[in-house]
mmCIF file of C-alpha atoms in Angstrom:
data_model
loop_
_atom_site.group_PDB
_atom_site.id
_atom_site.type_symbol
_atom_site.label_atom_id
_atom_site.label_comp_id
_atom_site.label_asym_id
_atom_site.label_seq_id
_atom_site.Cartn_x
_atom_site.Cartn_y
_atom_site.Cartn_z
ATOM 1 C CA UNK A 1 -0.028 -0.252 -0.032
ATOM 2 C CA UNK A 2 0.950 3.491 -1.302
ATOM 3 C CA UNK A 3 1.415 6.229 1.634
ATOM 4 C CA UNK A 4 -0.452 9.322 0.933
ATOM 5 C CA UNK A 5 1.405 12.326 -1.190
ATOM 6 C CA UNK A 6 3.185 15.310 0.313
ATOM 7 C CA UNK A 7 0.496 17.145 0.311
ATOM 8 C CA UNK A 8 -2.266 14.939 2.652
ATOM 9 C CA UNK A 9 0.844 12.809 4.925
ATOM 10 C CA UNK A 10 0.832 13.219 8.408
ATOM 11 C CA UNK A 11 0.073 17.190 7.925
ATOM 12 C CA UNK A 12 -3.871 17.002 9.082
ATOM 13 C CA UNK A 13 -4.859 20.134 10.766
ATOM 14 C CA UNK A 14 -8.466 18.539 11.801
ATOM 15 C CA UNK A 15 -9.259 15.388 11.280
ATOM 16 C CA UNK A 16 -12.659 16.502 10.420
ATOM 17 C CA UNK A 17 -12.312 18.677 8.144
ATOM 18 C CA UNK A 18 -12.071 15.950 4.988
ATOM 19 C CA UNK A 19 -11.370 18.887 2.362
ATOM 20 C CA UNK A 20 -8.086 19.046 3.578
ATOM 21 C CA UNK A 21 -6.135 16.024 2.865
ATOM 22 C CA UNK A 22 -8.685 14.268 1.043
ATOM 23 C CA UNK A 23 -7.734 12.583 -2.635
ATOM 24 C CA UNK A 24 -10.159 12.724 -4.933
ATOM 25 C CA UNK A 25 -10.185 9.336 -5.833
ATOM 26 C CA UNK A 26 -10.894 9.418 -1.618
ATOM 27 C CA UNK A 27 -13.578 11.502 -1.482
ATOM 28 C CA UNK A 28 -15.456 9.967 -4.387
ATOM 29 C CA UNK A 29 -14.488 6.960 -2.219
ATOM 30 C CA UNK A 30 -16.486 7.824 0.239
ATOM 31 C CA UNK A 31 -18.766 9.526 -1.139
ATOM 32 C CA UNK A 32 -19.393 6.305 -2.796
ATOM 33 C CA UNK A 33 -19.659 4.263 0.842
ATOM 34 C CA UNK A 34 -22.119 7.273 2.422
ATOM 35 C CA UNK A 35 -24.798 5.953 -0.475
ATOM 36 C CA UNK A 36 -23.480 2.562 0.519
ATOM 37 C CA UNK A 37 -26.321 0.303 2.442
ATOM 38 C CA UNK A 38 -24.882 0.304 5.740
ATOM 39 C CA UNK A 39 -22.986 -2.556 7.625
ATOM 40 C CA UNK A 40 -25.616 -4.575 9.772
ATOM 41 C CA UNK A 41 -25.430 -5.265 13.572
ATOM 42 C CA UNK A 42 -25.179 -9.160 12.664
ATOM 43 C CA UNK A 43 -22.214 -8.303 10.182
ATOM 44 C CA UNK A 44 -20.599 -6.472 13.735
ATOM 45 C CA UNK A 45 -20.695 -9.416 15.038
ATOM 46 C CA UNK A 46 -20.024 -11.968 12.141
ATOM 47 C CA UNK A 47 -16.569 -9.802 12.501
ATOM 48 C CA UNK A 48 -16.234 -10.049 15.641
ATOM 49 C CA UNK A 49 -16.556 -13.177 16.456
ATOM 50 C CA UNK A 50 -14.756 -14.442 13.296
ATOM 51 C CA UNK A 51 -10.907 -12.366 14.591
ATOM 52 C CA UNK A 52 -11.879 -13.619 17.903
ATOM 53 C CA UNK A 53 -11.759 -17.115 17.011
ATOM 54 C CA UNK A 54 -7.756 -16.612 15.291
ATOM 55 C CA UNK A 55 -8.869 -16.931 11.841
ATOM 56 C CA UNK A 56 -6.502 -17.809 8.895
ATOM 57 C CA UNK A 57 -6.318 -15.179 7.350
ATOM 58 C CA UNK A 58 -6.372 -11.327 7.425
ATOM 59 C CA UNK A 59 -9.078 -9.930 5.573
ATOM 60 C CA UNK A 60 -11.263 -10.126 8.398
ATOM 61 C CA UNK A 61 -9.000 -7.840 10.454
ATOM 62 C CA UNK A 62 -8.993 -5.426 7.186
ATOM 63 C CA UNK A 63 -12.937 -5.412 6.952
ATOM 64 C CA UNK A 64 -13.874 -4.311 10.165
ATOM 65 C CA UNK A 65 -10.985 -2.548 10.851
ATOM 66 C CA UNK A 66 -11.916 -0.151 7.331
ATOM 67 C CA UNK A 67 -15.602 -0.526 8.708
ATOM 68 C CA UNK A 68 -14.824 1.510 12.512
ATOM 69 C CA UNK A 69 -11.894 3.253 10.339
ATOM 70 C CA UNK A 70 -15.190 4.402 8.402
ATOM 71 C CA UNK A 71 -17.234 5.464 11.349
ATOM 72 C CA UNK A 72 -14.374 7.220 13.370
ATOM 73 C CA UNK A 73 -14.186 4.953 15.678
ATOM 74 C CA UNK A 74 -9.937 4.817 16.114
ATOM 75 C CA UNK A 75 -10.266 2.943 19.501
ATOM 76 C CA UNK A 76 -12.079 0.244 18.831
ATOM 77 C CA UNK A 77 -9.780 0.152 14.980
ATOM 78 C CA UNK A 78 -6.550 0.564 17.188
ATOM 79 C CA UNK A 79 -8.163 -2.716 19.372
ATOM 80 C CA UNK A 80 -8.460 -4.423 15.814
ATOM 81 C CA UNK A 81 -5.829 -3.608 14.029
ATOM 82 C CA UNK A 82 -3.246 -4.727 17.557
ATOM 83 C CA UNK A 83 -4.856 -7.805 17.466
ATOM 84 C CA UNK A 84 -4.009 -8.272 13.894
ATOM 85 C CA UNK A 85 -0.093 -7.166 13.706
ATOM 86 C CA UNK A 86 0.256 -10.272 16.663
ATOM 87 C CA UNK A 87 -0.315 -12.028 13.662
ATOM 88 C CA UNK A 88 0.428 -11.002 10.574
ATOM 89 C CA UNK A 89 3.779 -8.690 11.504
ATOM 90 C CA UNK A 90 4.922 -8.267 8.209
ATOM 91 C CA UNK A 91 1.114 -7.248 6.578
ATOM 92 C CA UNK A 92 2.133 -4.184 4.764
ATOM 93 C CA UNK A 93 -2.180 -2.689 5.284
ATOM 94 C CA UNK A 94 -1.913 -4.171 8.809
ATOM 95 C CA UNK A 95 0.624 -1.819 9.046
ATOM 96 C CA UNK A 96 -0.489 0.939 6.966
ATOM 97 C CA UNK A 97 -4.006 0.728 8.738
ATOM 98 C CA UNK A 98 -2.453 0.825 12.393
ATOM 99 C CA UNK A 99 -0.890 4.193 11.557
ATOM 100 C CA UNK A 100 -4.068 5.706 10.697
ATOM 101 C CA UNK A 101 -5.900 5.027 13.263
ATOM 102 C CA UNK A 102 -3.478 6.306 15.864
ATOM 103 C CA UNK A 103 -2.802 9.045 13.774
ATOM 104 C CA UNK A 104 -6.385 10.183 13.500
ATOM 105 C CA UNK A 105 -7.279 9.294 17.403
ATOM 106 C CA UNK A 106 -4.096 12.179 18.713
ATOM 107 C CA UNK A 107 -5.122 13.763 16.017
ATOM 108 C CA UNK A 108 -9.371 13.712 17.294
ATOM 109 C CA UNK A 109 -7.470 14.381 20.673
ATOM 110 C CA UNK A 110 -5.954 17.672 19.829
ATOM 111 C CA UNK A 111 -8.523 19.073 17.307
ATOM 112 C CA UNK A 112 -10.464 18.554 21.586
ATOM 113 C CA UNK A 113 -7.861 20.572 23.525
ATOM 114 C CA UNK A 114 -7.911 23.246 21.264
ATOM 115 C CA UNK A 115 -11.774 23.689 21.378
ATOM 116 C CA UNK A 116 -11.024 23.021 25.355
ATOM 117 C CA UNK A 117 -9.415 25.931 25.299
ATOM 118 C CA UNK A 118 -10.383 28.569 22.885
ATOM 119 C CA UNK A 119 -13.921 28.305 25.135
ATOM 120 C CA UNK A 120 -11.935 28.153 28.916
ATOM 121 C CA UNK A 121 -8.363 29.788 28.292
ATOM 122 C CA UNK A 122 -6.618 27.959 31.658
ATOM 123 C CA UNK A 123 -2.905 27.295 32.142
ATOM 124 C CA UNK A 124 -5.210 23.912 32.199
ATOM 125 C CA UNK A 125 -6.530 23.639 28.732
ATOM 126 C CA UNK A 126 -3.115 24.918 28.202
ATOM 127 C CA UNK A 127 -0.822 22.078 29.420
ATOM 128 C CA UNK A 128 -3.810 19.652 27.860
ATOM 129 C CA UNK A 129 -3.494 22.150 24.422
ATOM 130 C CA UNK A 130 0.366 21.334 24.673
ATOM 131 C CA UNK A 131 0.897 17.865 25.523
ATOM 132 C CA UNK A 132 -1.380 16.883 22.947
ATOM 133 C CA UNK A 133 0.901 18.628 20.255
ATOM 134 C CA UNK A 134 3.423 16.936 21.287
ATOM 135 C CA UNK A 135 2.437 13.444 21.752
ATOM 136 C CA UNK A 136 0.863 14.435 18.123
ATOM 137 C CA UNK A 137 4.011 15.558 16.592
ATOM 138 C CA UNK A 138 5.693 12.526 18.246
ATOM 139 C CA UNK A 139 3.181 10.057 17.213
ATOM 140 C CA UNK A 140 3.746 11.644 12.857
ATOM 141 C CA UNK A 141 8.157 10.980 13.711
ATOM 142 C CA UNK A 142 7.476 8.020 14.401
ATOM 143 C CA UNK A 143 4.867 6.293 11.631
ATOM 144 C CA UNK A 144 7.480 8.437 8.620
ATOM 145 C CA UNK A 145 10.645 6.763 10.242
ATOM 146 C CA UNK A 146 8.943 3.826 10.510
ATOM 147 C CA UNK A 147 7.391 4.429 7.100
ATOM 148 C CA UNK A 148 10.681 4.836 5.925
ATOM 149 C CA UNK A 149 12.022 1.823 7.097
ATOM 150 C CA UNK A 150 9.791 -0.104 5.370
ATOM 151 C CA UNK A 151 9.867 1.427 2.327
ATOM 152 C CA UNK A 152 13.277 3.436 1.846
ATOM 153 C CA UNK A 153 12.624 4.649 -1.371
ATOM 154 C CA UNK A 154 9.104 7.435 -0.569
ATOM 155 C CA UNK A 155 11.188 10.399 0.126
ATOM 156 C CA UNK A 156 8.050 11.852 0.135
ATOM 157 C CA UNK A 157 7.798 10.658 3.526
ATOM 158 C CA UNK A 158 10.837 13.663 4.770
ATOM 159 C CA UNK A 159 8.601 15.962 3.947
ATOM 160 C CA UNK A 160 5.842 15.321 7.146
ATOM 161 C CA UNK A 161 9.273 14.068 9.267
ATOM 162 C CA UNK A 162 10.314 17.314 8.845
ATOM 163 C CA UNK A 163 8.003 19.741 10.005
ATOM 164 C CA UNK A 164 7.158 17.078 12.884
ATOM 165 C CA UNK A 165 11.380 17.330 13.819
ATOM 166 C CA UNK A 166 10.604 21.323 13.857
ATOM 167 C CA UNK A 167 7.300 21.094 15.648
ATOM 168 C CA UNK A 168 9.556 18.448 18.424
ATOM 169 C CA UNK A 169 12.200 21.730 18.720
ATOM 170 C CA UNK A 170 14.755 19.397 16.772
ATOM 171 C CA UNK A 171 16.085 22.042 14.051
ATOM 172 C CA UNK A 172 19.023 20.313 12.476
ATOM 173 C CA UNK A 173 17.051 16.488 11.886
ATOM 174 C CA UNK A 174 13.955 18.099 10.023
ATOM 175 C CA UNK A 175 17.172 20.293 7.743
ATOM 176 C CA UNK A 176 18.699 16.943 7.499
ATOM 177 C CA UNK A 177 15.611 15.420 6.585
ATOM 178 C CA UNK A 178 14.309 18.442 3.297
ATOM 179 C CA UNK A 179 18.251 17.908 2.799
ATOM 180 C CA UNK A 180 17.347 14.289 1.807
ATOM 181 C CA UNK A 181 14.403 15.481 -0.237
ATOM 182 C CA UNK A 182 15.519 18.699 -1.662
ATOM 183 C CA UNK A 183 17.849 16.183 -3.953
ATOM 184 C CA UNK A 184 15.274 14.646 -5.666
ATOM 185 C CA UNK A 185 13.772 15.627 -8.451
ATOM 186 C CA UNK A 186 9.922 15.132 -7.888
ATOM 187 C CA UNK A 187 9.920 16.546 -4.148
ATOM 188 C CA UNK A 188 12.661 19.662 -4.694
ATOM 189 C CA UNK A 189 10.799 22.338 -5.524
ATOM 190 C CA UNK A 190 8.387 21.824 -2.303
ATOM 191 C CA UNK A 191 11.432 19.955 -0.441
ATOM 192 C CA UNK A 192 13.476 23.067 -0.428
ATOM 193 C CA UNK A 193 10.543 25.680 -0.376
ATOM 194 C CA UNK A 194 9.709 23.743 3.356
ATOM 195 C CA UNK A 195 13.506 24.282 3.766
ATOM 196 C CA UNK A 196 13.456 28.171 3.171
ATOM 197 C CA UNK A 197 10.599 28.548 5.595
ATOM 198 C CA UNK A 198 12.921 26.592 7.676
ATOM 199 C CA UNK A 199 15.292 28.303 8.204
ATOM 200 C CA UNK A 200 14.141 32.011 8.002
ATOM 201 C CA UNK A 201 13.026 30.768 11.680
ATOM 202 C CA UNK A 202 16.359 29.639 12.438
ATOM 203 C CA UNK A 203 17.780 33.150 11.603
ATOM 204 C CA UNK A 204 20.027 31.943 8.906
ATOM 205 C CA UNK A 205 18.888 34.917 6.430
ATOM 206 C CA UNK A 206 21.714 34.097 3.501
ATOM 207 C CA UNK A 207 20.581 30.106 3.313
ATOM 208 C CA UNK A 208 17.033 30.079 3.965
ATOM 209 C CA UNK A 209 17.030 33.135 0.620
ATOM 210 C CA UNK A 210 19.273 30.094 -1.466
ATOM 211 C CA UNK A 211 16.623 27.535 -0.452
ATOM 212 C CA UNK A 212 13.838 29.773 -1.438
ATOM 213 C CA UNK A 213 15.004 30.794 -4.982
ATOM 214 C CA UNK A 214 15.455 26.880 -5.466
ATOM 215 C CA UNK A 215 12.064 26.505 -5.065
ATOM 216 C CA UNK A 216 11.264 29.164 -7.307
ATOM 217 C CA UNK A 217 13.766 28.612 -9.833
ATOM 218 C CA UNK A 218 13.666 25.520 -10.572
ATOM 219 C CA UNK A 219 13.660 24.374 -14.523
ATOM 220 C CA UNK A 220 13.178 20.264 -14.576
ATOM 221 C CA UNK A 221 11.507 20.248 -13.574
ATOM 222 C CA UNK A 222 9.927 23.199 -12.779
ATOM 223 C CA UNK A 223 8.273 24.252 -9.731
ATOM 224 C CA UNK A 224 4.433 24.591 -9.647
ATOM 225 C CA UNK A 225 2.614 28.107 -10.531
ATOM 226 C CA UNK A 226 1.774 27.570 -6.263
ATOM 227 C CA UNK A 227 4.745 26.999 -4.756
ATOM 228 C CA UNK A 228 7.523 29.402 -7.323
ATOM 229 C CA UNK A 229 4.476 32.412 -6.003
ATOM 230 C CA UNK A 230 4.616 30.756 -2.466
ATOM 231 C CA UNK A 231 7.914 30.957 -2.280
ATOM 232 C CA UNK A 232 9.140 33.907 -4.300
ATOM 233 C CA UNK A 233 6.596 35.773 -1.806
ATOM 234 C CA UNK A 234 8.443 34.711 1.136
ATOM 235 C CA UNK A 235 11.973 35.737 -0.920
ATOM 236 C CA UNK A 236 10.553 39.312 -1.244
ATOM 237 C CA UNK A 237 9.258 39.523 2.504
ATOM 238 C CA UNK A 238 12.927 38.106 3.776
ATOM 239 C CA UNK A 239 14.577 39.999 1.897
ATOM 240 C CA UNK A 240 12.914 43.185 2.599
ATOM 241 C CA UNK A 241 13.375 43.086 6.352
ATOM 242 C CA UNK A 242 16.144 41.599 6.577
ATOM 243 C CA UNK A 243 17.309 45.187 4.674
ATOM 244 C CA UNK A 244 18.125 43.963 1.530
ATOM 245 C CA UNK A 245 16.472 46.318 -0.845
ATOM 246 C CA UNK A 246 18.254 44.925 -4.337
ATOM 247 C CA UNK A 247 17.550 41.880 -3.950
ATOM 248 C CA UNK A 248 14.243 42.916 -2.323
ATOM 249 C CA UNK A 249 13.681 44.328 -5.728
ATOM 250 C CA UNK A 250 15.204 41.374 -7.617
ATOM 251 C CA UNK A 251 11.620 38.955 -6.121
ATOM 252 C CA UNK A 252 8.735 41.767 -6.374
ATOM 253 C CA UNK A 253 9.917 42.255 -9.834
ATOM 254 C CA UNK A 254 10.346 38.204 -10.528
ATOM 255 C CA UNK A 255 6.068 38.523 -8.905
ATOM 256 C CA UNK A 256 5.721 40.496 -10.960
ATOM 257 C CA UNK A 257 6.128 38.813 -14.380
ATOM 258 C CA UNK A 258 3.788 36.164 -12.229
ATOM 259 C CA UNK A 259 0.745 39.014 -11.950
ATOM 260 C CA UNK A 260 1.862 41.021 -14.494
ATOM 261 C CA UNK A 261 -1.621 43.387 -13.699
ATOM 262 C CA UNK A 262 -1.424 43.177 -9.757
ATOM 263 C CA UNK A 263 -0.522 47.105 -8.415
ATOM 264 C CA UNK A 264 -0.023 46.061 -5.258
ATOM 265 C CA UNK A 265 3.417 44.324 -6.429
ATOM 266 C CA UNK A 266 3.540 46.853 -8.802
ATOM 267 C CA UNK A 267 3.754 50.199 -5.633
ATOM 268 C CA UNK A 268 5.484 47.591 -3.592
ATOM 269 C CA UNK A 269 8.447 47.551 -6.422
ATOM 270 C CA UNK A 270 7.999 51.152 -7.298
ATOM 271 C CA UNK A 271 8.301 51.847 -3.616
ATOM 272 C CA UNK A 272 11.970 49.838 -3.629
ATOM 273 C CA UNK A 273 13.419 51.308 -6.455
ATOM 274 C CA UNK A 274 13.141 54.753 -4.422
ATOM 275 C CA UNK A 275 14.785 53.566 -1.494
ATOM 276 C CA UNK A 276 18.799 53.409 -0.894
ATOM 277 C CA UNK A 277 21.006 50.172 -1.065
#
């Protein structure tokens, strides 16, 4: 089973906001499932009985786990998948779905903690929110590393791994993870953009600008338009904040090439051209 794409994998902010993370095929499948006949109580009982009797095949575990996952019953899904993992430790789909169940539960707990802190901002709810955030990022790190152990060629996992590592205060490790992705043609624009933001937060300004520049100006393959624009905006803002006026002019001029009718960009470039270097 392949992991989700770099845009989707392990970076969901809210498990109930499906449009933020599911692919079009996933969305179509979910809608088809919603229109399908509901699973009967008899089917639940049959599957629970089958797995209790230790079947020789993994299919009943997977079927029951998928039902629980579709119904957002993360704890039940985890229970079934723990049983499956004990019996079929090398089955990739068991491992993958178990990780998804863990992540979904951690995301749910983080979402609940956010809501509680927003409704009643106290030191207790703030501590609970911090704890849930740490637990979520520790789990993201563990899942990424586990999947990389099983599939070393799936280098897109280094992008969400880097996010988790930085959120845990492991900035140097986060940078090293991105350096493994930035050399891959299919990943390098997104990886360079993410690297630029990390280096910017680390106050490593020249390196951050170089990363943003690479993200925007890679030729083969060219970056996605949104990646290029985001990189140029970040570079222009960082250069201007750092009083690197000549660099800021260059990045704003490149943005104008993408958006020649943007009057605010034209005014910004005019202002930068009037400022002393």
